[in-house]
GROMACS .gro file of C-alpha atoms in nm:
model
  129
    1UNK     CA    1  15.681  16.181   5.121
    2UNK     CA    2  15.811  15.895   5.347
    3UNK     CA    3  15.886  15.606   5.136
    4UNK     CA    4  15.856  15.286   5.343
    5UNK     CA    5  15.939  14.937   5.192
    6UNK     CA    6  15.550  14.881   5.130
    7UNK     CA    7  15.541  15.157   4.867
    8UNK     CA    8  15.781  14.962   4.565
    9UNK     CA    9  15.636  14.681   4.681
   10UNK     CA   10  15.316  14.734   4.587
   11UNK     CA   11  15.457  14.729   4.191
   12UNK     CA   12  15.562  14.412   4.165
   13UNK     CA   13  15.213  14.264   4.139
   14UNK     CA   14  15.129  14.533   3.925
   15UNK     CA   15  15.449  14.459   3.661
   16UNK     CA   16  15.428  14.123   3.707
   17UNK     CA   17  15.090  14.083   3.560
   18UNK     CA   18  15.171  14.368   3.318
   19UNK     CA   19  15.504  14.132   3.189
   20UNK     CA   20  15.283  13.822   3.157
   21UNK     CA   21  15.013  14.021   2.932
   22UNK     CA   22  15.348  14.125   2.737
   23UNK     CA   23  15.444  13.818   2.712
   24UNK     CA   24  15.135  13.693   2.581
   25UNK     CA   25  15.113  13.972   2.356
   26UNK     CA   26  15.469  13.891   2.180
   27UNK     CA   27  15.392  13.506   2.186
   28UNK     CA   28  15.072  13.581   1.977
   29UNK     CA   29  15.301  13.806   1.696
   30UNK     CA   30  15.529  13.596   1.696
   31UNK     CA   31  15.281  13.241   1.640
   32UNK     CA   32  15.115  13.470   1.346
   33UNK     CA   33  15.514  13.677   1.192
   34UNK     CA   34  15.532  13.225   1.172
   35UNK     CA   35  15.186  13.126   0.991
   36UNK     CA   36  15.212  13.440   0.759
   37UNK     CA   37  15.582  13.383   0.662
   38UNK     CA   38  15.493  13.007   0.560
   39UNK     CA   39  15.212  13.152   0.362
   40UNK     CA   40  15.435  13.390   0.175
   41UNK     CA   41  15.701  13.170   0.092
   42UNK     CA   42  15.424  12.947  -0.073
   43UNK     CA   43  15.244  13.233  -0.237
   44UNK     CA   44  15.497  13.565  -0.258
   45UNK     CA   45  15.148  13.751  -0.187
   46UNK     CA   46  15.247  14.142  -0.173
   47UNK     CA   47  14.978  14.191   0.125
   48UNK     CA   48  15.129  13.925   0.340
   49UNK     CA   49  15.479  14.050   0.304
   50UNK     CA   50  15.298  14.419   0.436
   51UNK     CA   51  15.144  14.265   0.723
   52UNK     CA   52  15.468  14.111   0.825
   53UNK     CA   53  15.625  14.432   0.830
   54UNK     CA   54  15.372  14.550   1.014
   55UNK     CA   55  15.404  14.304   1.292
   56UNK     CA   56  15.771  14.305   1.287
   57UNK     CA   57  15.749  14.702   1.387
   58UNK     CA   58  15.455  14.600   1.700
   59UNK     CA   59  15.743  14.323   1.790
   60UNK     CA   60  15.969  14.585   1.791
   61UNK     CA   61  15.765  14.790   2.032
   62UNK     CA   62  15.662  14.503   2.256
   63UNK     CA   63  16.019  14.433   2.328
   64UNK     CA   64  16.029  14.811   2.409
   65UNK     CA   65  15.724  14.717   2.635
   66UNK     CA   66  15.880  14.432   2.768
   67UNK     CA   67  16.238  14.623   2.888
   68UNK     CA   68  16.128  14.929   3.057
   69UNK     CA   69  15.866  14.690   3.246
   70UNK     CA   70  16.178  14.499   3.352
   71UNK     CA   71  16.381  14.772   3.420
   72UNK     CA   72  16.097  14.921   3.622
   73UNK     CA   73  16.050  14.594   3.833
   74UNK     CA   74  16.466  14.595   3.870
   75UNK     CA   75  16.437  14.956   3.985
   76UNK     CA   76  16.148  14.872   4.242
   77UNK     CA   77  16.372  14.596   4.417
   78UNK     CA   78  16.651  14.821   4.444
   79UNK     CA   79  16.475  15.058   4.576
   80UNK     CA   80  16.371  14.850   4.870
   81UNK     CA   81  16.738  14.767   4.940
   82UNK     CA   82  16.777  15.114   4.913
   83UNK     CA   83  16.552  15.189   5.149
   84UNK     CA   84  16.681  14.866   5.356
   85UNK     CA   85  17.014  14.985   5.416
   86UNK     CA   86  16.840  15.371   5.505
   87UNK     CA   87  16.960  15.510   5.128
   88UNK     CA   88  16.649  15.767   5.168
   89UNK     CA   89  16.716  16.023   4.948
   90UNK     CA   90  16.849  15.754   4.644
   91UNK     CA   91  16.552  15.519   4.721
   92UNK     CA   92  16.341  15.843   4.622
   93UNK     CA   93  16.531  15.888   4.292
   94UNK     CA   94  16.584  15.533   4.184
   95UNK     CA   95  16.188  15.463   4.279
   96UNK     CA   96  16.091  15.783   4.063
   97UNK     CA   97  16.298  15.641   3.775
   98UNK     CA   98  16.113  15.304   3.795
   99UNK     CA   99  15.773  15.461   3.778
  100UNK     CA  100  15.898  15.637   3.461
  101UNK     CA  101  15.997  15.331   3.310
  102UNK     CA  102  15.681  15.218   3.393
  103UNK     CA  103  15.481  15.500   3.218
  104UNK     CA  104  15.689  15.479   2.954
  105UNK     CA  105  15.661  15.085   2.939
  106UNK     CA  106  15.262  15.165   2.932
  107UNK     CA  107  15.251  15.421   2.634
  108UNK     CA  108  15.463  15.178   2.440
  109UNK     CA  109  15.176  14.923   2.537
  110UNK     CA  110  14.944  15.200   2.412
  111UNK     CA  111  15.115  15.276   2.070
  112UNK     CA  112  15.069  14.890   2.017
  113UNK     CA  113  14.728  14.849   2.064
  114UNK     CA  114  14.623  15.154   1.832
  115UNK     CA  115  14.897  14.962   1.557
  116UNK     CA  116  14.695  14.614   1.645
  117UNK     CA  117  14.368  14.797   1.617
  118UNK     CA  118  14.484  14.993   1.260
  119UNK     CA  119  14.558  14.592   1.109
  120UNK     CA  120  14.241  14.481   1.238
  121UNK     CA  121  14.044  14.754   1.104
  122UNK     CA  122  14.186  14.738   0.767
  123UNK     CA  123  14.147  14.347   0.719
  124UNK     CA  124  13.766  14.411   0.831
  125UNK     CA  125  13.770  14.672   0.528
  126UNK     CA  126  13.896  14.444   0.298
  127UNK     CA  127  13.651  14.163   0.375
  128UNK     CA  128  13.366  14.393   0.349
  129UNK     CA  129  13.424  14.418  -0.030
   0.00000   0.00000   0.00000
């Protein structure tokens, strides 16, 4: 394959709107990890303190999320220098390392949701009773 400076460049829309869904994701957690902990200083409720543990470990993962995505997006623009200064055969490598990053950024986006999904499903339980 001949990898022209078109090719990483095409990622960068792609990551960037992956980053800012991220972003959004963590700022969400993060708004919520801040109502809950209020409410369990006030009340020392057992099920709050699980949900915050909960969303502590999908923080944890959504910083996961958020690194390889910015790794990925460094590795793109280096690979377009790379390819800039005629680097061929490292351009190939360091652009099939950023697309890992990237799959790997997008299972880690994938663990998250099925964890988000989980919590929703089980407060949906308990309000049914």
């Amino acid at each position: 394959m001949n990898l022209t400076l078109s090719i990483p460049a095409l990622l960068f829309p792609a990551i960037s709107l992956t980053m800012l869904a991220y972003n959004a994701r963590y700022l969400a957690i993060a708004g919520l990890i801040r109502q809950l902990h209020g409410q369990f200083i006030e009340t020392k409720a057992a099920p709050i303190k699980k949900q915050i543990s909960s969303l502590k470990k999908r923080l944890e993962i959504i910083k996961g999320m958020q690194a390889t995505a910015i790794a990925s997006f460094l590795l793109a623009a280096v690979t377009m220098f790379l390819i800039y200064i005629e680097l061929v055969v490292w351009a190939n490598i360091i652009f099939g390392v950023s697309l890992i990053l990237l799959m790997i950024s997008l299972v880690l986006s994938f663990v998250e949701v099925q964890l988000s999904t989980k919590a929703l499903g089980i407060q949906l339980k308990s309000m049914e009773e």
